């Protein structure tokens, strides 16, 4: 037996000796009472019968009160006769006012049954104490005292030198010598009144008890049988015991303990865990050797546990409804077993079954096993082994099989096969320390939820709890390698993850995590994010989680877009509070609910994000910097972006827990745009184009995984000038207001307006262009109407559909009072001046590769004469025209016409020629060196000038449209690359 256990036994033995001395003095008082009553009963004299009880009562009160310095005990004789006697007793605490003494206990009636002849032999049939009520008073939150005990301190303990001494209270080997009177039956019943202090009141809880004891007829006081019963409402304790004084053996035969939390008073339940429900049904058999304070073989405790414990926040609950057994075996060994218990943590069910083991005191060892099953996983078998030396113990529970772990938690499917799981408990009594360590190791840990998948190739988790005195600390280390994951086509992996956490208070935790070698890949388009190291610091204080995640340097690559973001740095503080439920205890019992997560009020963004450089196709394109914050469900971003001098801003909410992935606003504040140098950097096909003006725009968008983006967009351009010298194209004063009402369908609102002050292409110049249009889709556009000023008149274009689905689009240009001279000059017929106007229509046909005209017809205003002065480009006229061509060229140098008709059509295999036929009726204003030969029926050269009174001219010219078709093809190639 160890030295510590011997010390405990010696201390308990000394206390037992002290209690025996106290009991001996009580019995001495009782014997005096009994002998006095005996004398009165036998005397029978009237004077003695009249004066005796009063004299005895006074003497006993004097004796009792001399035993206490802290109170008063009143003894009263009710009656005495030849067969019985009845007395009562009241116990009071001392008080400054003797009349206000506080009552702390009472014995309503002590009834003594005897026979006169047997009484003379020292035998009493029974002693019954009824209504023995005693107070138990609360002193502080968890401490109580029996005031009646304080009344007997002086009388029961002798003090030498200020310290309690029991040196004269030697062990008594034969109680018959100490108590000469034998009482065959003793019955005590009453209540223990528990006084509990509430905030503004006092609550009284009653525990009723009854003790029935009998002495052996031969061994008398040396053998005592006792039956004890205590109950409060439906809670009860019943114990039967037999005490043998000579060999100091106490044997408890089947005893019953039944406790139900539902029937306990609310005051007592306040001292229990709030969510505890159920009861205990216990049967015990025990035999104790009081000489050595050892438990003998055959002692057992068995019964059934039926209770549940649920956290008030419903994070966890424990339910036990199972038989159990604790039995003492030979040679100081204990055997224990428990069939099954069930628990739940965060909605995850846990079952533990088959708990059994042995504890050996001589060998200081413990061993056993149990099975545990989490959710729908396979059962895990644990082996328990350890040492239990006095003052020091260490017990380890280790996994002895490799079950398949499967868990479905709130839609998250997880699984793994653990390689190692071990928990060790170490207690050192001398150092007052408790250490708990745990190790978990597994391969191929997987998780999946709604398209999100994850896998850890190798994971190691180590945790330690160290408690020494009032100092406590818990630490945890998590290491993972080869971490892979996928989310909506995004694949990612970490080369390494290390996490360290610690706490000195179970409501406050601090953690630091390092994520290393992070890479993310998107299947289409390809995307890669690399971060050499990501740090995460977190603290848990009560129900609030706070901390900061940060990454000094990371890169984002998008090969399909020829884009890379270099030098990304970010830091992200976060905070989230889990609120406690305010439901009553009854409501929690009837309808448990999940934890309520309450997002805090929106705060200013505390995090930062920056991108040193965005590179497009090898060219430095943009830089970004702004603020970022955690919202409880995701991220909020507010960042400015500088795109080669263009200032933009992005505000976005990223929901990582809900269905919407992102809600954002991309805004281009109104600013002056100058792309003279930079436009070719972005788009090589625009390399020779310069662009200046004012621009602003805004896009509201929402992205949900698996769905098209929703939202709207708007862009406004004002005063924009575009110059394309290579194609001789110039645009002045372009204004555009464009709105997309639905990003999901990419449709614009009708009536979108484009206005241009001036367009110049080669020799063609237009002014005041106005176009209303709408976008049906990015490949289908509807020109609702268009108008412009050209050649001093107006052109109006009817409805025009442009779509890849329809290879041919057609519309009609309505021409109103076009200046004839300007028209002929801009179309390249010649250098013409004059007066007069043309009206008519020009059908326009547009294909994916060209634009052409057919059956165009223009005519002069009837009744109005006109004048043409100029030179027609000889290279455009028909070479086979002969003298007629020469006459027409000379006549148009100064020609007054009465009417003009003109037709126009595109010709050629590539539609790169424009044929114009001009018919005029009038007369030359100057004499011409031509005359009409009647025989030949044609005009001939003349040596003398002739004045013509009237003539009709037909001029055919072929103008190249190559520049127009080349521009169309160029624009098509330019925008098809976007």
XYZ file of C-alpha atoms in Angstrom, residues 276-933:
658
model
C -29.206 18.489 -17.351
C -32.281 16.238 -17.556
C -32.982 12.679 -16.416
C -32.119 10.557 -13.421
C -30.058 7.817 -11.791
C -31.224 4.407 -10.572
C -28.504 2.760 -8.503
C -28.178 -0.520 -6.599
C -25.078 -1.129 -4.521
C -23.536 -3.825 -2.332
C -20.414 -3.071 -0.333
C -18.303 -4.332 2.525
C -15.692 -2.134 4.160
C -12.939 -2.931 6.653
C -12.818 0.153 8.865
C -9.500 -0.920 10.422
C -7.673 -0.479 7.120
C -10.371 1.563 5.327
C -10.229 -0.954 2.469
C -13.051 -2.134 0.230
C -13.562 -5.864 0.317
C -14.071 -8.282 -2.541
C -17.659 -8.579 -3.714
C -18.454 -4.897 -3.413
C -20.380 -3.655 -6.457
C -22.395 -0.739 -7.703
C -24.838 -1.397 -10.525
C -27.873 0.224 -11.951
C -29.042 2.366 -14.806
C -28.142 5.877 -15.860
C -30.867 7.825 -17.608
C -29.983 11.477 -18.086
C -29.095 14.038 -20.746
C -27.012 17.185 -20.669
C -27.476 19.885 -23.263
C -25.546 23.133 -23.574
C -27.764 26.219 -23.367
C -26.441 27.340 -26.767
C -27.307 23.867 -28.127
C -23.720 23.337 -29.201
C -23.539 19.950 -27.504
C -25.707 17.483 -25.623
C -24.992 14.222 -23.786
C -27.498 11.424 -23.299
C -26.933 8.277 -21.212
C -29.522 5.540 -20.940
C -27.576 2.435 -20.088
C -26.821 -0.133 -17.350
C -23.465 0.209 -15.598
C -21.398 -1.810 -13.177
C -18.544 -1.209 -10.733
C -17.285 -4.322 -8.931
C -14.404 -5.084 -6.557
C -12.448 -8.184 -7.506
C -9.730 -10.045 -5.643
C -6.359 -8.584 -4.702
C -7.439 -4.957 -4.797
C -8.692 -4.973 -8.371
C -11.789 -3.170 -9.607
C -13.831 -4.020 -12.693
C -16.106 -1.466 -14.352
C -18.426 -1.484 -17.360
C -20.986 0.703 -19.113
C -23.091 -0.520 -21.993
C -23.750 2.635 -23.978
C -23.925 6.402 -23.906
C -24.802 8.899 -26.630
C -23.702 12.473 -27.186
C -24.167 15.192 -29.765
C -21.871 18.080 -30.571
C -22.978 20.733 -33.014
C -25.619 18.366 -34.379
C -23.146 15.481 -34.841
C -24.254 12.288 -33.033
C -21.629 10.333 -31.067
C -22.166 6.897 -29.530
C -19.898 5.158 -27.017
C -20.509 1.500 -26.209
C -18.840 -1.539 -24.708
C -16.960 0.384 -22.016
C -15.129 -2.063 -19.759
C -11.893 -2.208 -17.855
C -9.942 -3.091 -14.727
C -8.168 -1.004 -12.082
C -5.442 -2.624 -9.995
C -4.467 -0.746 -6.837
C -1.510 -3.010 -5.892
C 0.006 -2.737 -9.383
C -1.088 0.888 -9.885
C -2.417 0.108 -13.365
C -5.597 0.590 -15.308
C -6.579 -0.984 -18.603
C -9.728 -1.344 -20.646
C -11.450 -0.655 -23.940
C -14.469 1.022 -25.463
C -16.037 1.571 -28.868
C -17.170 4.893 -30.267
C -19.201 5.668 -33.357
C -19.524 9.161 -34.855
C -22.540 9.725 -37.110
C -22.542 7.049 -39.834
C -18.843 6.201 -39.490
C -17.601 2.748 -38.635
C -17.072 2.019 -34.931
C -13.635 2.940 -33.601
C -12.110 0.668 -30.944
C -9.975 2.333 -28.272
C -7.657 0.641 -25.791
C -7.114 2.271 -22.393
C -3.873 1.786 -20.499
C -2.078 3.661 -17.746
C -0.565 3.910 -14.282
C -2.356 5.137 -11.143
C 0.374 5.539 -8.539
C -0.462 7.630 -5.449
C 0.123 11.242 -6.272
C 0.741 10.545 -9.952
C -1.326 8.977 -12.713
C -1.150 8.775 -16.490
C -3.792 7.142 -18.662
C -3.734 6.807 -22.457
C -6.611 5.977 -24.813
C -5.370 4.888 -28.261
C -7.186 3.842 -31.426
C -6.532 0.155 -32.107
C -8.287 -0.225 -35.481
C -8.641 1.834 -38.674
C -12.343 2.532 -39.155
C -13.723 4.381 -42.159
C -14.706 7.813 -40.984
C -17.786 9.336 -42.662
C -19.679 12.442 -41.587
C -22.515 14.502 -43.034
C -22.633 17.819 -41.202
C -25.014 20.491 -42.533
C -24.606 19.145 -46.055
C -20.821 18.731 -45.777
C -19.737 15.169 -46.624
C -16.396 14.227 -45.044
C -14.423 11.015 -44.826
C -11.012 9.572 -43.993
C -9.223 6.542 -42.571
C -7.265 7.590 -39.463
C -3.792 6.173 -38.984
C -3.392 7.277 -35.375
C -5.656 8.719 -32.686
C -4.418 8.931 -29.122
C -5.315 10.916 -25.985
C -3.222 10.880 -22.790
C -4.142 12.233 -19.317
C -1.343 12.918 -16.817
C -1.948 14.085 -13.230
C 0.702 15.003 -10.659
C -0.768 15.636 -7.238
C 2.369 17.087 -5.672
C 2.760 19.643 -8.442
C -1.025 20.114 -8.624
C -0.840 19.719 -12.394
C -2.988 18.055 -15.039
C -1.747 17.586 -18.597
C -3.865 16.266 -21.474
C -2.269 15.556 -24.854
C -3.861 14.309 -28.054
C -2.599 13.216 -31.465
C -4.617 12.660 -34.645
C -3.017 11.531 -37.894
C -4.775 10.561 -41.133
C -4.331 10.361 -44.886
C -6.738 11.279 -47.667
C -9.152 13.357 -45.615
C -11.953 14.403 -48.005
C -14.854 16.845 -47.828
C -17.651 17.780 -50.246
C -20.577 20.231 -50.237
C -22.645 21.535 -53.155
C -19.916 21.191 -55.736
C -17.144 22.127 -53.307
C -14.652 19.302 -52.809
C -11.488 19.069 -50.779
C -8.784 16.547 -50.016
C -5.829 16.482 -47.606
C -3.173 13.930 -48.363
C -1.528 14.017 -44.935
C -2.849 15.673 -41.765
C -1.407 15.748 -38.229
C -3.192 17.388 -35.276
C -1.599 17.686 -31.832
C -3.243 19.280 -28.804
C -2.140 19.848 -25.206
C -3.915 21.024 -22.076
C -1.648 21.991 -19.166
C -3.157 22.914 -15.802
C -1.049 23.718 -12.750
C -2.696 25.274 -9.708
C -4.775 28.169 -10.971
C -2.745 28.423 -14.194
C -4.237 26.780 -17.280
C -3.149 26.727 -20.910
C -4.313 24.800 -23.959
C -2.361 24.592 -27.209
C -2.967 22.929 -30.565
C -0.804 22.351 -33.636
C -2.206 21.375 -37.023
C -0.012 20.396 -39.943
C -1.268 19.430 -43.396
C 0.476 18.562 -46.654
C -0.826 18.106 -50.191
C -4.139 19.881 -49.685
C -6.374 19.897 -52.752
C -9.801 21.389 -53.380
C -12.314 22.231 -56.088
C -15.190 24.716 -56.230
C -17.328 25.319 -59.320
C -14.516 24.402 -61.668
C -11.856 26.106 -59.556
C -9.144 23.731 -58.402
C -6.618 24.606 -55.738
C -3.940 23.141 -53.522
C -1.696 24.035 -50.623
C 1.741 22.576 -50.352
C 1.731 23.052 -46.589
C -0.523 24.342 -43.805
C 0.623 24.905 -40.223
C -1.657 26.195 -37.464
C -0.802 27.005 -33.860
C -3.434 27.940 -31.246
C -3.327 28.533 -27.510
C -5.472 29.799 -24.639
C -5.155 30.529 -20.926
C -8.896 30.915 -20.564
C -11.473 28.548 -22.035
C -13.450 31.529 -23.283
C -10.442 33.115 -24.955
C -8.368 31.460 -27.682
C -5.527 32.745 -29.851
C -4.436 31.002 -33.046
C -1.832 31.569 -35.744
C -2.001 29.781 -39.062
C 0.520 29.710 -41.908
C -0.643 28.575 -45.340
C 2.278 27.919 -47.646
C 2.578 27.270 -51.373
C -1.029 28.106 -52.210
C -2.013 27.504 -55.840
C -5.449 27.757 -57.418
C -6.342 26.634 -60.932
C -9.526 27.232 -62.894
C -10.331 24.783 -65.664
C -11.700 27.316 -68.166
C -10.450 29.921 -68.468
C -7.211 28.881 -66.852
C -6.367 30.758 -63.682
C -3.510 30.278 -61.226
C -3.052 32.035 -57.887
C 0.223 31.546 -56.040
C 1.099 32.745 -52.562
C 4.358 31.644 -50.923
C 2.895 32.262 -47.460
C -0.465 33.282 -46.008
C -0.711 34.051 -42.281
C -3.836 33.882 -40.158
C -4.059 35.108 -36.561
C -7.316 34.560 -34.685
C -8.684 34.976 -31.154
C -11.838 33.572 -29.577
C -13.174 35.644 -26.676
C -16.433 34.278 -25.300
C -18.743 34.138 -28.294
C -16.699 36.544 -30.446
C -14.131 35.427 -33.013
C -11.651 38.024 -34.260
C -8.309 38.108 -35.989
C -6.455 39.011 -39.182
C -5.362 37.154 -42.314
C -2.574 38.572 -44.447
C -0.386 37.779 -47.440
C 2.685 39.862 -48.267
C 3.237 38.809 -51.888
C 1.110 36.723 -54.261
C 0.515 36.463 -58.021
C -2.525 35.777 -60.202
C -2.070 34.349 -63.711
C -4.758 34.102 -66.424
C -3.046 32.648 -69.530
C -6.215 32.502 -71.621
C -6.582 36.253 -71.193
C -2.828 36.910 -71.524
C -3.149 38.664 -68.175
C -1.220 38.486 -64.915
C -1.547 40.375 -61.621
C 1.862 40.666 -59.992
C 2.691 41.682 -56.431
C -0.734 41.219 -54.799
C -0.664 42.015 -51.092
C -3.632 41.938 -48.742
C -4.543 41.962 -45.073
C -8.010 41.109 -43.790
C -9.181 41.662 -40.187
C -12.393 39.823 -39.308
C -14.812 39.572 -36.417
C -17.931 37.486 -35.864
C -20.204 37.028 -32.851
C -22.277 33.977 -31.938
C -25.194 35.213 -29.856
C -26.660 33.153 -27.030
C -30.241 32.055 -27.168
C -32.630 34.037 -24.978
C -35.251 31.289 -24.848
C -36.516 29.985 -21.529
C -35.476 26.619 -20.176
C -38.882 25.097 -21.016
C -38.755 26.424 -24.587
C -35.316 24.930 -25.062
C -36.614 21.550 -23.880
C -39.588 21.600 -26.237
C -37.947 22.869 -29.405
C -34.163 22.970 -29.707
C -32.876 25.117 -32.516
C -29.572 25.805 -34.191
C -27.206 28.512 -32.993
C -28.213 31.935 -34.184
C -25.344 33.697 -35.936
C -25.771 37.451 -35.756
C -23.691 39.598 -38.047
C -22.422 42.749 -36.433
C -23.438 46.171 -37.642
C -21.602 47.222 -40.750
C -18.256 48.765 -39.906
C -15.695 50.667 -41.976
C -13.488 48.345 -43.984
C -10.337 47.631 -42.006
C -8.452 45.424 -44.455
C -6.227 46.468 -47.332
C -5.522 45.076 -50.778
C -3.060 46.203 -53.416
C -1.871 45.031 -56.837
C 1.478 46.355 -57.900
C 1.048 45.648 -61.592
C -1.433 44.068 -63.996
C 0.304 42.857 -67.136
C -1.649 42.276 -70.353
C 0.098 40.464 -73.182
C 3.468 41.347 -71.718
C 2.592 45.041 -71.295
C 2.166 46.824 -67.972
C -1.468 47.798 -67.973
C -2.909 48.685 -64.570
C -2.397 48.925 -60.808
C -4.941 48.709 -58.002
C -5.268 49.466 -54.317
C -8.106 49.728 -51.860
C -9.842 48.381 -48.772
C -11.326 44.999 -47.998
C -13.375 43.716 -45.063
C -15.093 40.625 -43.687
C -18.895 40.754 -43.434
C -19.516 37.494 -41.573
C -20.647 35.681 -44.724
C -17.995 36.826 -47.148
C -15.892 39.779 -48.236
C -16.548 43.416 -49.064
C -14.186 45.197 -51.461
C -13.686 48.866 -52.305
C -10.711 49.302 -54.624
C -9.453 51.933 -57.007
C -7.935 50.778 -60.308
C -5.627 52.858 -62.513
C -5.731 51.551 -66.091
C -3.002 53.472 -67.956
C -4.306 56.723 -66.554
C -8.007 55.814 -66.560
C -9.312 55.963 -62.994
C -11.878 53.305 -62.111
C -13.355 51.935 -58.891
C -14.730 48.526 -57.926
C -17.086 47.932 -54.983
C -18.107 44.325 -54.450
C -19.623 41.953 -51.871
C -18.387 38.367 -52.107
C -20.771 35.941 -50.393
C -18.778 32.817 -49.553
C -21.542 31.095 -47.562
C -24.732 31.915 -49.463
C -25.970 31.322 -52.982
C -24.839 34.617 -54.539
C -21.147 34.631 -55.234
C -20.716 38.374 -55.830
C -22.638 41.632 -55.886
C -20.582 44.474 -57.260
C -20.435 47.962 -58.721
C -17.714 48.813 -61.243
C -17.567 52.544 -61.789
C -15.617 54.856 -64.084
C -15.898 58.340 -62.591
C -16.291 61.117 -65.121
C -12.853 62.055 -66.411
C -10.966 63.166 -69.454
C -9.843 60.310 -71.665
C -6.694 60.497 -73.764
C -5.736 57.294 -75.543
C -3.542 58.882 -78.164
C -0.546 56.867 -77.037
C -1.981 54.071 -74.912
C -4.751 52.660 -77.063
C -2.306 50.630 -79.127
C -0.864 49.174 -75.929
C -4.202 47.571 -75.097
C -5.259 46.703 -78.634
C -2.617 46.509 -81.368
C -5.287 46.858 -84.039
C -5.941 50.365 -82.642
C -2.274 51.250 -82.689
C -2.607 54.097 -85.211
C -5.831 55.475 -83.742
C -5.947 58.357 -81.278
C -8.906 58.977 -79.013
C -9.671 61.881 -76.636
C -12.771 62.943 -74.746
C -14.724 62.601 -71.506
C -16.069 59.279 -70.284
C -17.919 57.847 -67.305
C -19.577 54.482 -66.684
C -21.128 52.188 -64.125
C -21.859 48.454 -63.959
C -24.089 46.844 -61.294
C -23.680 43.091 -61.414
C -24.462 39.966 -59.424
C -22.838 36.585 -60.035
C -24.298 33.280 -58.822
C -22.483 29.974 -59.428
C -24.033 28.076 -62.323
C -26.153 31.025 -63.479
C -25.762 33.965 -65.838
C -24.760 37.277 -64.284
C -27.561 39.716 -63.534
C -27.557 43.473 -63.240
C -27.256 46.493 -65.524
C -24.596 48.683 -67.075
C -24.318 52.234 -68.348
C -21.594 54.168 -70.170
C -21.566 57.802 -71.216
C -19.091 59.397 -73.635
C -18.983 63.133 -74.277
C -16.966 65.221 -76.700
C -14.870 62.337 -77.969
C -12.582 62.853 -80.985
C -11.188 59.888 -82.912
C -8.453 60.115 -85.551
C -7.383 57.270 -87.852
C -4.931 58.865 -90.293
C -4.024 55.603 -91.990
C -7.607 55.152 -93.199
C -8.231 58.882 -93.602
C -11.004 58.650 -90.995
C -11.764 61.404 -88.500
C -14.610 61.681 -85.988
C -15.354 64.862 -84.052
C -17.656 65.506 -81.062
C -18.944 61.990 -80.417
C -21.536 61.709 -77.600
C -22.931 58.350 -76.521
C -25.332 57.239 -73.804
C -25.597 53.442 -73.653
C -27.504 51.351 -71.098
C -27.743 47.584 -70.743
C -30.843 46.864 -68.698
C -30.208 43.162 -68.130
C -26.766 41.580 -67.998
C -28.291 38.095 -67.979
C -29.719 38.576 -71.500
C -27.313 41.397 -72.480
C -30.130 43.535 -73.814
C -30.067 47.294 -73.866
C -32.933 49.625 -73.364
C -34.492 50.980 -76.612
C -33.701 54.454 -77.854
C -29.967 54.457 -77.148
C -28.542 57.650 -78.624
C -25.313 58.292 -80.515
C -24.542 61.759 -81.861
C -21.487 62.921 -83.817
C -20.755 66.485 -84.782
C -18.606 65.596 -87.789
C -17.350 62.535 -89.678
C -14.739 62.829 -92.396
C -13.703 59.852 -94.518
C -11.365 60.716 -97.393
C -13.358 63.401 -99.281
C -16.715 62.537 -97.716
C -17.833 64.790 -94.869
C -21.013 64.537 -92.810
C -22.287 66.610 -89.917
C -24.807 66.346 -87.129
C -25.084 62.585 -87.222
C -27.796 61.201 -84.925
C -28.439 57.464 -84.436
C -30.951 55.771 -82.129
C -30.415 52.053 -81.621
C -30.737 49.137 -79.264
C -28.771 45.952 -78.579
C -30.703 42.702 -78.743
C -27.532 40.747 -77.983
C -23.818 41.327 -78.491
C -24.214 39.909 -82.006
C -27.532 41.530 -82.894
C -28.044 45.286 -83.105
C -31.096 47.201 -84.315
C -30.638 50.695 -85.758
C -34.016 52.258 -85.122
C -33.328 55.398 -87.175
C -30.438 57.605 -88.221
C -29.990 61.021 -89.781
C -27.158 63.345 -90.764
C -26.315 66.398 -92.791
C -24.415 65.663 -95.985
C -23.615 67.810 -99.004
C -25.721 70.676 -97.681
C -28.809 68.453 -97.369
C -30.101 65.702 -95.128
C -29.960 61.949 -95.176
C -32.314 59.773 -93.179
C -31.793 56.051 -92.727
C -34.676 53.734 -91.986
C -34.622 50.710 -89.677
C -31.554 48.490 -90.045
C -30.867 45.107 -88.457
C -27.223 44.047 -87.990
C -26.788 40.450 -86.921
C -24.501 37.508 -87.467
C -27.588 35.367 -87.829
C -28.651 37.325 -90.935
C -25.762 37.609 -93.455
C -27.513 40.363 -95.430
C -28.943 43.543 -93.968
C -30.658 46.229 -96.008
C -31.979 49.712 -95.487
C -32.878 52.769 -97.558
C -31.153 56.107 -97.303
C -33.616 58.950 -97.992
C -31.782 61.951 -99.473
C -33.247 65.432 -99.240
C -31.810 68.413 -101.174
C -28.225 67.205 -101.474
C -26.056 69.819 -103.143
C -25.242 68.400 -106.574
C -21.783 69.992 -106.805
C -20.827 68.780 -103.297
C -22.144 65.306 -104.036
C -20.074 65.011 -107.247
C -16.980 66.389 -105.523
C -17.162 64.158 -102.402
C -17.882 61.046 -104.371
C -14.800 61.768 -106.492
C -16.508 62.463 -109.846
C -14.485 65.648 -110.201
C -13.813 69.113 -108.869
C -17.285 70.598 -109.293
C -18.937 73.845 -108.284
C -22.414 75.092 -108.972
C -25.970 75.338 -107.811
C -28.767 72.810 -107.507
C -30.016 70.000 -105.300
C -30.716 66.276 -105.553
C -33.455 64.198 -103.930
C -34.108 60.485 -103.953
C -33.270 57.167 -102.302
C -30.148 55.069 -102.025
C -30.729 51.410 -101.068
C -27.915 50.149 -98.816
C -26.917 46.523 -98.445
C -24.547 45.288 -95.746
C -22.864 41.905 -95.613
C -20.252 40.641 -93.125
C -17.482 41.629 -95.543
C -18.752 44.670 -97.478
C -21.212 47.477 -97.919
C -22.735 48.249 -101.338
C -25.495 50.186 -103.120
C -27.925 49.095 -105.807
C -30.563 50.879 -107.863
C -29.942 54.235 -106.233
C -31.885 57.056 -107.931
C -31.460 60.784 -107.351
C -33.043 63.671 -109.246
C -33.146 67.437 -109.253
C -36.079 69.400 -107.992
C -38.599 69.794 -110.859
C -38.945 73.368 -112.189
C -35.638 74.483 -110.754
C -32.652 75.202 -112.996
C -29.139 74.556 -111.859
C -25.537 75.366 -112.706
C -22.456 73.173 -112.892
C -18.936 74.470 -113.230
C -15.959 72.140 -112.899
C -13.790 69.455 -114.311
C -14.761 65.776 -114.364
C -12.003 63.331 -113.523
C -11.024 61.898 -116.904
C -9.669 58.740 -115.275
C -13.158 57.853 -114.104
C -14.932 58.358 -117.425
C -15.558 55.613 -119.943
C -12.547 55.417 -122.314
C -14.796 54.302 -125.158
C -16.919 57.399 -124.898
C -15.144 59.099 -127.837
C -16.248 62.583 -128.951
C -19.351 62.405 -126.741
C -17.203 61.962 -123.658
C -15.039 64.957 -124.681
C -18.106 67.104 -125.411
C -19.633 66.213 -121.996
C -16.351 67.035 -120.206
C -16.058 70.417 -121.947
C -19.772 71.210 -121.567
C -19.742 70.569 -117.769
C -17.079 73.217 -117.321
C -19.937 75.748 -117.401
C -23.373 74.194 -117.839
C -26.893 75.302 -116.982
C -29.321 72.417 -116.590
C -33.072 72.255 -116.386
C -33.097 68.786 -114.795
C -30.640 66.107 -113.589
C -31.138 62.426 -113.004
C -28.480 60.183 -111.433
C -28.326 56.438 -110.814
C -25.746 54.616 -108.695
C -24.790 50.990 -108.113
C -21.870 48.988 -106.704
C -20.210 46.581 -109.076
C -17.251 44.277 -109.330
C -16.494 40.853 -107.926
C -15.376 42.391 -104.629
C -17.986 45.130 -104.741
C -15.121 47.607 -104.839
C -16.389 49.845 -107.694
C -19.180 52.382 -107.692
C -20.812 53.148 -111.097
C -22.530 56.506 -111.381
C -24.610 57.506 -114.388
C -25.371 61.219 -114.642
C -28.019 62.506 -117.133
C -28.441 66.289 -117.614
C -30.662 68.374 -119.877
C -29.618 71.983 -120.497
C -27.126 74.085 -122.424
C -23.486 75.075 -122.186
C -23.013 78.690 -121.114
C -19.952 79.086 -123.336
C -19.482 78.349 -127.096
C -17.923 74.932 -127.697
C -15.725 73.820 -130.588
C -18.185 71.125 -131.509
C -20.908 70.856 -134.157
C -23.534 68.302 -135.081
C -23.022 66.291 -138.283
